[in-house]
PDB file of C-alpha atoms in Angstrom:
ATOM      1  CA  UNK A 317       0.112  -0.030  -0.146  1.00  0.00           C
ATOM      2  CA  UNK A 318       1.350   3.601  -0.983  1.00  0.00           C
ATOM      3  CA  UNK A 319       1.860   6.363   1.643  1.00  0.00           C
ATOM      4  CA  UNK A 320      -0.795   7.936   0.409  1.00  0.00           C
ATOM      5  CA  UNK A 321      -3.291   5.406   0.190  1.00  0.00           C
ATOM      6  CA  UNK A 322      -2.448   4.281   3.756  1.00  0.00           C
ATOM      7  CA  UNK A 323      -2.999   7.864   4.884  1.00  0.00           C
ATOM      8  CA  UNK A 324      -6.387   7.984   3.659  1.00  0.00           C
ATOM      9  CA  UNK A 325      -7.179   5.048   5.014  1.00  0.00           C
ATOM     10  CA  UNK A 326      -6.130   6.401   8.443  1.00  0.00           C
ATOM     11  CA  UNK A 327      -8.034   9.258   7.944  1.00  0.00           C
ATOM     12  CA  UNK A 328     -10.668   6.786   6.977  1.00  0.00           C
ATOM     13  CA  UNK A 329     -10.639   5.044  10.225  1.00  0.00           C
ATOM     14  CA  UNK A 330     -10.532   8.349  12.213  1.00  0.00           C
ATOM     15  CA  UNK A 331     -13.279   9.905  10.523  1.00  0.00           C
ATOM     16  CA  UNK A 332     -15.287   6.407  11.120  1.00  0.00           C
ATOM     17  CA  UNK A 333     -14.545   6.711  14.761  1.00  0.00           C
ATOM     18  CA  UNK A 334     -15.860  10.208  14.891  1.00  0.00           C
ATOM     19  CA  UNK A 335     -18.662   9.231  13.798  1.00  0.00           C
ATOM     20  CA  UNK A 336     -18.951   6.475  15.930  1.00  0.00           C
ATOM     21  CA  UNK A 337     -18.406   8.531  18.972  1.00  0.00           C
ATOM     22  CA  UNK A 338     -21.195  10.911  17.848  1.00  0.00           C
ATOM     23  CA  UNK A 339     -23.505   8.492  17.182  1.00  0.00           C
ATOM     24  CA  UNK A 340     -23.086   6.959  20.966  1.00  0.00           C
ATOM     25  CA  UNK A 341     -23.395  10.153  22.419  1.00  0.00           C
ATOM     26  CA  UNK A 342     -26.931  10.662  20.557  1.00  0.00           C
ATOM     27  CA  UNK A 343     -27.752   7.384  21.326  1.00  0.00           C
ATOM     28  CA  UNK A 344     -27.350   8.088  25.199  1.00  0.00           C
ATOM     29  CA  UNK A 345     -29.225  11.208  24.649  1.00  0.00           C
ATOM     30  CA  UNK A 346     -31.685   9.305  23.388  1.00  0.00           C
ATOM     31  CA  UNK A 347     -31.883   6.897  26.452  1.00  0.00           C
ATOM     32  CA  UNK A 348     -31.922   9.988  28.988  1.00  0.00           C
ATOM     33  CA  UNK A 349     -35.785  11.018  27.438  1.00  0.00           C
ATOM     34  CA  UNK A 350     -37.160   7.900  29.286  1.00  0.00           C
ATOM     35  CA  UNK A 351     -36.950   9.247  33.161  1.00  0.00           C
ATOM     36  CA  UNK A 352     -39.645   8.068  35.760  1.00  0.00           C
ATOM     37  CA  UNK A 353     -38.609   9.292  39.341  1.00  0.00           C
ATOM     38  CA  UNK A 354     -38.935   6.778  42.091  1.00  0.00           C
ATOM     39  CA  UNK A 355     -38.809   7.281  46.202  1.00  0.00           C
ATOM     40  CA  UNK A 356     -37.896  10.019  48.343  1.00  0.00           C
ATOM     41  CA  UNK A 357     -34.435  11.197  46.686  1.00  0.00           C
ATOM     42  CA  UNK A 358     -36.357  12.184  43.515  1.00  0.00           C
ATOM     43  CA  UNK A 359     -33.713  10.486  41.507  1.00  0.00           C
ATOM     44  CA  UNK A 360     -35.202   8.543  38.112  1.00  0.00           C
ATOM     45  CA  UNK A 361     -35.067   5.573  36.867  1.00  0.00           C
ATOM     46  CA  UNK A 362     -33.560   5.621  33.302  1.00  0.00           C
ATOM     47  CA  UNK A 363     -31.793   4.410  30.356  1.00  0.00           C
ATOM     48  CA  UNK A 364     -29.045   6.209  30.730  1.00  0.00           C
ATOM     49  CA  UNK A 365     -26.799   3.372  32.382  1.00  0.00           C
ATOM     50  CA  UNK A 366     -28.147   0.601  29.781  1.00  0.00           C
ATOM     51  CA  UNK A 367     -26.636   3.058  26.915  1.00  0.00           C
ATOM     52  CA  UNK A 368     -23.334   3.460  28.915  1.00  0.00           C
ATOM     53  CA  UNK A 369     -22.762  -0.073  29.222  1.00  0.00           C
ATOM     54  CA  UNK A 370     -24.035  -0.601  25.639  1.00  0.00           C
ATOM     55  CA  UNK A 371     -21.712   2.043  24.456  1.00  0.00           C
ATOM     56  CA  UNK A 372     -18.596   0.451  26.349  1.00  0.00           C
ATOM     57  CA  UNK A 373     -19.535  -3.100  25.472  1.00  0.00           C
ATOM     58  CA  UNK A 374     -20.050  -2.534  21.534  1.00  0.00           C
ATOM     59  CA  UNK A 375     -17.563   0.306  20.921  1.00  0.00           C
ATOM     60  CA  UNK A 376     -15.118  -0.668  23.320  1.00  0.00           C
ATOM     61  CA  UNK A 377     -13.388   1.094  26.273  1.00  0.00           C
ATOM     62  CA  UNK A 378     -12.058   4.360  24.246  1.00  0.00           C
ATOM     63  CA  UNK A 379     -14.372   5.308  21.849  1.00  0.00           C
ATOM     64  CA  UNK A 380     -17.520   4.389  24.376  1.00  0.00           C
ATOM     65  CA  UNK A 381     -15.602   6.676  27.256  1.00  0.00           C
ATOM     66  CA  UNK A 382     -15.545   9.312  24.601  1.00  0.00           C
ATOM     67  CA  UNK A 383     -19.209   9.027  23.283  1.00  0.00           C
ATOM     68  CA  UNK A 384     -19.964   9.280  27.195  1.00  0.00           C
ATOM     69  CA  UNK A 385     -17.715  12.507  27.863  1.00  0.00           C
ATOM     70  CA  UNK A 386     -19.195  14.122  24.774  1.00  0.00           C
ATOM     71  CA  UNK A 387     -22.772  13.342  26.276  1.00  0.00           C
ATOM     72  CA  UNK A 388     -21.662  14.752  29.801  1.00  0.00           C
ATOM     73  CA  UNK A 389     -19.545  18.317  27.744  1.00  0.00           C
ATOM     74  CA  UNK A 390     -22.820  18.989  25.801  1.00  0.00           C
ATOM     75  CA  UNK A 391     -25.130  18.363  29.074  1.00  0.00           C
ATOM     76  CA  UNK A 392     -22.659  20.556  31.237  1.00  0.00           C
ATOM     77  CA  UNK A 393     -22.536  23.114  28.367  1.00  0.00           C
ATOM     78  CA  UNK A 394     -26.071  23.672  28.908  1.00  0.00           C
ATOM     79  CA  UNK A 395     -28.034  21.515  26.442  1.00  0.00           C
ATOM     80  CA  UNK A 396     -31.134  19.524  27.946  1.00  0.00           C
ATOM     81  CA  UNK A 397     -29.778  16.259  27.524  1.00  0.00           C
ATOM     82  CA  UNK A 398     -29.806  14.904  30.852  1.00  0.00           C
ATOM     83  CA  UNK A 399     -32.631  12.928  32.411  1.00  0.00           C
ATOM     84  CA  UNK A 400     -35.685  14.835  33.224  1.00  0.00           C
ATOM     85  CA  UNK A 401     -34.836  17.688  30.133  1.00  0.00           C
ATOM     86  CA  UNK A 402     -31.937  18.973  32.694  1.00  0.00           C
ATOM     87  CA  UNK A 403     -28.544  20.533  31.766  1.00  0.00           C
ATOM     88  CA  UNK A 404     -26.364  23.022  32.381  1.00  0.00           C
ATOM     89  CA  UNK A 405     -24.140  24.201  35.744  1.00  0.00           C
ATOM     90  CA  UNK A 406     -27.280  23.588  37.688  1.00  0.00           C
ATOM     91  CA  UNK A 407     -26.527  19.489  37.180  1.00  0.00           C
ATOM     92  CA  UNK A 408     -23.784  19.693  39.623  1.00  0.00           C
ATOM     93  CA  UNK A 409     -26.205  20.538  42.462  1.00  0.00           C
ATOM     94  CA  UNK A 410     -28.226  17.454  41.776  1.00  0.00           C
ATOM     95  CA  UNK A 411     -28.303  14.266  43.752  1.00  0.00           C
ATOM     96  CA  UNK A 412     -27.313  11.956  40.730  1.00  0.00           C
ATOM     97  CA  UNK A 413     -24.226  13.980  40.012  1.00  0.00           C
ATOM     98  CA  UNK A 414     -22.073  11.038  41.011  1.00  0.00           C
ATOM     99  CA  UNK A 415     -23.485   8.568  38.738  1.00  0.00           C
ATOM    100  CA  UNK A 416     -23.563  11.098  35.688  1.00  0.00           C
ATOM    101  CA  UNK A 417     -19.341  11.632  36.560  1.00  0.00           C
ATOM    102  CA  UNK A 418     -19.126   7.569  36.846  1.00  0.00           C
ATOM    103  CA  UNK A 419     -20.488   6.745  33.791  1.00  0.00           C
ATOM    104  CA  UNK A 420     -17.391   7.491  31.281  1.00  0.00           C
ATOM    105  CA  UNK A 421     -15.429   5.331  33.843  1.00  0.00           C
ATOM    106  CA  UNK A 422     -18.410   2.667  33.804  1.00  0.00           C
ATOM    107  CA  UNK A 423     -18.063   2.787  29.900  1.00  0.00           C
ATOM    108  CA  UNK A 424     -14.326   2.400  29.886  1.00  0.00           C
ATOM    109  CA  UNK A 425     -14.107  -0.806  32.066  1.00  0.00           C
ATOM    110  CA  UNK A 426     -16.852  -2.756  30.364  1.00  0.00           C
ATOM    111  CA  UNK A 427     -15.361  -1.722  27.062  1.00  0.00           C
ATOM    112  CA  UNK A 428     -11.663  -2.988  28.271  1.00  0.00           C
ATOM    113  CA  UNK A 429     -13.333  -6.303  29.762  1.00  0.00           C
ATOM    114  CA  UNK A 430     -14.921  -7.056  26.079  1.00  0.00           C
ATOM    115  CA  UNK A 431     -11.829  -5.583  24.707  1.00  0.00           C
ATOM    116  CA  UNK A 432      -9.126  -8.067  27.054  1.00  0.00           C
ATOM    117  CA  UNK A 433     -11.578 -10.989  27.285  1.00  0.00           C
ATOM    118  CA  UNK A 434     -13.796 -11.041  24.342  1.00  0.00           C
ATOM    119  CA  UNK A 435     -11.232 -12.386  21.575  1.00  0.00           C
ATOM    120  CA  UNK A 436      -9.860 -14.794  23.923  1.00  0.00           C
ATOM    121  CA  UNK A 437     -13.729 -16.044  24.360  1.00  0.00           C
ATOM    122  CA  UNK A 438     -13.891 -16.537  20.809  1.00  0.00           C
ATOM    123  CA  UNK A 439     -10.768 -18.360  20.106  1.00  0.00           C
ATOM    124  CA  UNK A 440     -12.142 -20.835  22.766  1.00  0.00           C
ATOM    125  CA  UNK A 441     -15.179 -21.708  20.517  1.00  0.00           C
ATOM    126  CA  UNK A 442     -13.695 -24.540  18.976  1.00  0.00           C
ATOM    127  CA  UNK A 443     -14.430 -26.111  15.599  1.00  0.00           C
ATOM    128  CA  UNK A 444     -18.059 -27.263  16.147  1.00  0.00           C
ATOM    129  CA  UNK A 445     -20.809 -24.968  16.653  1.00  0.00           C
ATOM    130  CA  UNK A 446     -18.469 -22.172  16.392  1.00  0.00           C
ATOM    131  CA  UNK A 447     -20.795 -19.231  16.082  1.00  0.00           C
ATOM    132  CA  UNK A 448     -22.791 -20.602  18.714  1.00  0.00           C
ATOM    133  CA  UNK A 449     -20.034 -20.857  21.334  1.00  0.00           C
ATOM    134  CA  UNK A 450     -18.678 -17.348  20.315  1.00  0.00           C
ATOM    135  CA  UNK A 451     -21.892 -15.891  21.473  1.00  0.00           C
ATOM    136  CA  UNK A 452     -22.117 -17.679  24.448  1.00  0.00           C
ATOM    137  CA  UNK A 453     -18.575 -16.921  25.333  1.00  0.00           C
ATOM    138  CA  UNK A 454     -18.924 -13.243  24.156  1.00  0.00           C
ATOM    139  CA  UNK A 455     -21.982 -12.592  26.219  1.00  0.00           C
ATOM    140  CA  UNK A 456     -20.406 -14.086  29.307  1.00  0.00           C
ATOM    141  CA  UNK A 457     -17.534 -11.463  29.030  1.00  0.00           C
ATOM    142  CA  UNK A 458     -20.333  -8.599  28.205  1.00  0.00           C
ATOM    143  CA  UNK A 459     -22.105  -9.571  31.103  1.00  0.00           C
ATOM    144  CA  UNK A 460     -18.860  -9.222  33.298  1.00  0.00           C
ATOM    145  CA  UNK A 461     -17.810  -6.189  32.055  1.00  0.00           C
ATOM    146  CA  UNK A 462     -21.738  -4.709  32.542  1.00  0.00           C
ATOM    147  CA  UNK A 463     -21.510  -5.805  35.928  1.00  0.00           C
ATOM    148  CA  UNK A 464     -18.015  -4.665  36.856  1.00  0.00           C
ATOM    149  CA  UNK A 465     -19.343  -1.009  35.114  1.00  0.00           C
ATOM    150  CA  UNK A 466     -22.312  -0.893  36.940  1.00  0.00           C
ATOM    151  CA  UNK A 467     -20.436  -1.498  40.386  1.00  0.00           C
ATOM    152  CA  UNK A 468     -18.140   1.358  39.405  1.00  0.00           C
ATOM    153  CA  UNK A 469     -21.186   3.643  38.521  1.00  0.00           C
ATOM    154  CA  UNK A 470     -22.628   2.812  42.013  1.00  0.00           C
ATOM    155  CA  UNK A 471     -19.493   3.311  43.977  1.00  0.00           C
ATOM    156  CA  UNK A 472     -19.415   7.319  42.925  1.00  0.00           C
ATOM    157  CA  UNK A 473     -22.976   7.596  42.661  1.00  0.00           C
ATOM    158  CA  UNK A 474     -24.019   6.357  46.097  1.00  0.00           C
ATOM    159  CA  UNK A 475     -21.734   8.329  48.090  1.00  0.00           C
ATOM    160  CA  UNK A 476     -22.716  11.668  46.289  1.00  0.00           C
ATOM    161  CA  UNK A 477     -26.320  10.868  46.554  1.00  0.00           C
ATOM    162  CA  UNK A 478     -25.847   9.951  50.237  1.00  0.00           C
ATOM    163  CA  UNK A 479     -24.132  13.289  50.752  1.00  0.00           C
ATOM    164  CA  UNK A 480     -26.203  15.228  48.409  1.00  0.00           C
ATOM    165  CA  UNK A 481     -29.227  13.882  50.916  1.00  0.00           C
ATOM    166  CA  UNK A 482     -27.342  14.308  54.389  1.00  0.00           C
ATOM    167  CA  UNK A 483     -27.381  10.625  55.188  1.00  0.00           C
ATOM    168  CA  UNK A 484     -25.367   8.015  55.620  1.00  0.00           C
ATOM    169  CA  UNK A 485     -23.413   5.830  53.097  1.00  0.00           C
ATOM    170  CA  UNK A 486     -25.954   2.764  54.242  1.00  0.00           C
ATOM    171  CA  UNK A 487     -29.070   4.952  53.654  1.00  0.00           C
ATOM    172  CA  UNK A 488     -27.816   6.173  50.274  1.00  0.00           C
ATOM    173  CA  UNK A 489     -27.134   2.146  49.606  1.00  0.00           C
ATOM    174  CA  UNK A 490     -30.735   1.335  50.629  1.00  0.00           C
ATOM    175  CA  UNK A 491     -32.215   3.797  48.383  1.00  0.00           C
ATOM    176  CA  UNK A 492     -30.255   2.626  45.580  1.00  0.00           C
ATOM    177  CA  UNK A 493     -31.605  -0.880  45.688  1.00  0.00           C
ATOM    178  CA  UNK A 494     -34.860   0.351  44.682  1.00  0.00           C
ATOM    179  CA  UNK A 495     -32.993   0.780  41.181  1.00  0.00           C
ATOM    180  CA  UNK A 496     -31.305  -2.600  41.369  1.00  0.00           C
ATOM    181  CA  UNK A 497     -33.572  -4.787  39.696  1.00  0.00           C
ATOM    182  CA  UNK A 498     -34.047  -2.282  36.726  1.00  0.00           C
ATOM    183  CA  UNK A 499     -29.979  -2.340  36.773  1.00  0.00           C
ATOM    184  CA  UNK A 500     -30.082  -5.785  36.582  1.00  0.00           C
ATOM    185  CA  UNK A 501     -32.380  -6.059  33.446  1.00  0.00           C
ATOM    186  CA  UNK A 502     -30.556  -3.510  31.940  1.00  0.00           C
ATOM    187  CA  UNK A 503     -27.294  -5.707  32.198  1.00  0.00           C
ATOM    188  CA  UNK A 504     -29.389  -8.367  30.869  1.00  0.00           C
ATOM    189  CA  UNK A 505     -30.187  -6.497  27.726  1.00  0.00           C
ATOM    190  CA  UNK A 506     -26.701  -5.233  27.089  1.00  0.00           C
ATOM    191  CA  UNK A 507     -25.539  -9.316  27.437  1.00  0.00           C
ATOM    192  CA  UNK A 508     -27.938  -9.939  24.748  1.00  0.00           C
ATOM    193  CA  UNK A 509     -27.749  -7.189  22.362  1.00  0.00           C
ATOM    194  CA  UNK A 510     -24.118  -6.509  22.410  1.00  0.00           C
ATOM    195  CA  UNK A 511     -23.183 -10.089  21.065  1.00  0.00           C
ATOM    196  CA  UNK A 512     -25.823  -9.815  18.097  1.00  0.00           C
ATOM    197  CA  UNK A 513     -23.714  -6.467  17.320  1.00  0.00           C
ATOM    198  CA  UNK A 514     -20.490  -7.631  17.196  1.00  0.00           C
ATOM    199  CA  UNK A 515     -21.766 -10.543  14.993  1.00  0.00           C
ATOM    200  CA  UNK A 516     -23.077  -8.240  12.759  1.00  0.00           C
ATOM    201  CA  UNK A 517     -20.537  -5.299  12.994  1.00  0.00           C
ATOM    202  CA  UNK A 518     -17.126  -7.599  13.974  1.00  0.00           C
ATOM    203  CA  UNK A 519     -14.528  -4.408  13.502  1.00  0.00           C
ATOM    204  CA  UNK A 520     -16.126  -2.382  15.777  1.00  0.00           C
ATOM    205  CA  UNK A 521     -13.546  -2.684  18.428  1.00  0.00           C
ATOM    206  CA  UNK A 522     -10.675  -2.092  16.475  1.00  0.00           C
ATOM    207  CA  UNK A 523      -8.796   0.564  17.260  1.00  0.00           C
ATOM    208  CA  UNK A 524      -6.847   3.142  14.881  1.00  0.00           C
ATOM    209  CA  UNK A 525      -3.427   2.460  16.730  1.00  0.00           C
ATOM    210  CA  UNK A 526      -3.700  -1.464  15.693  1.00  0.00           C
ATOM    211  CA  UNK A 527      -4.855  -0.520  12.046  1.00  0.00           C
ATOM    212  CA  UNK A 528      -1.528   1.146  10.894  1.00  0.00           C
TER     213      UNK A 528
END
């Protein structure tokens, strides 16, 4: 391949990555539109965490985290892209700030696990029924990554929630437990959907540094 064609290919990869990051941020905005407040804290049930875990599992650690960071930057800048149509500096006073700030880390960790263990799971599929075994193996990896990503989001979100409400960490954790059943359902959905996306688009996790 000539230097010119190689440079063009790399520019194409960068453009594709930017498009994926932008599309990922838009997907997170759409998932933020669903917001149902529950409990005394006023924190809503949303599809934000589903989108965060999905972006990490599908786009990988770097692009997934960048998509979430773009979403946060747009929201903190003032556009009403957060849950319940909120945005701007006032968001820093909300009880859910910790969850928002943890979203990029949750996406990165989920993607990191999928990147590191996903290929290994596929290589162990074997010759018999390889497609099915790859799907099951990758699903297990996505499940692990999604659980770890959720734990990280909780680890940051719960203490901030408790502090903003003037209660103990144990009380904040008890409030957070009301969201656990829905979050488990989100994890299950990510575990089912992400492997199907990778079957349809097997190059999503490729990184530019590995393409030169």
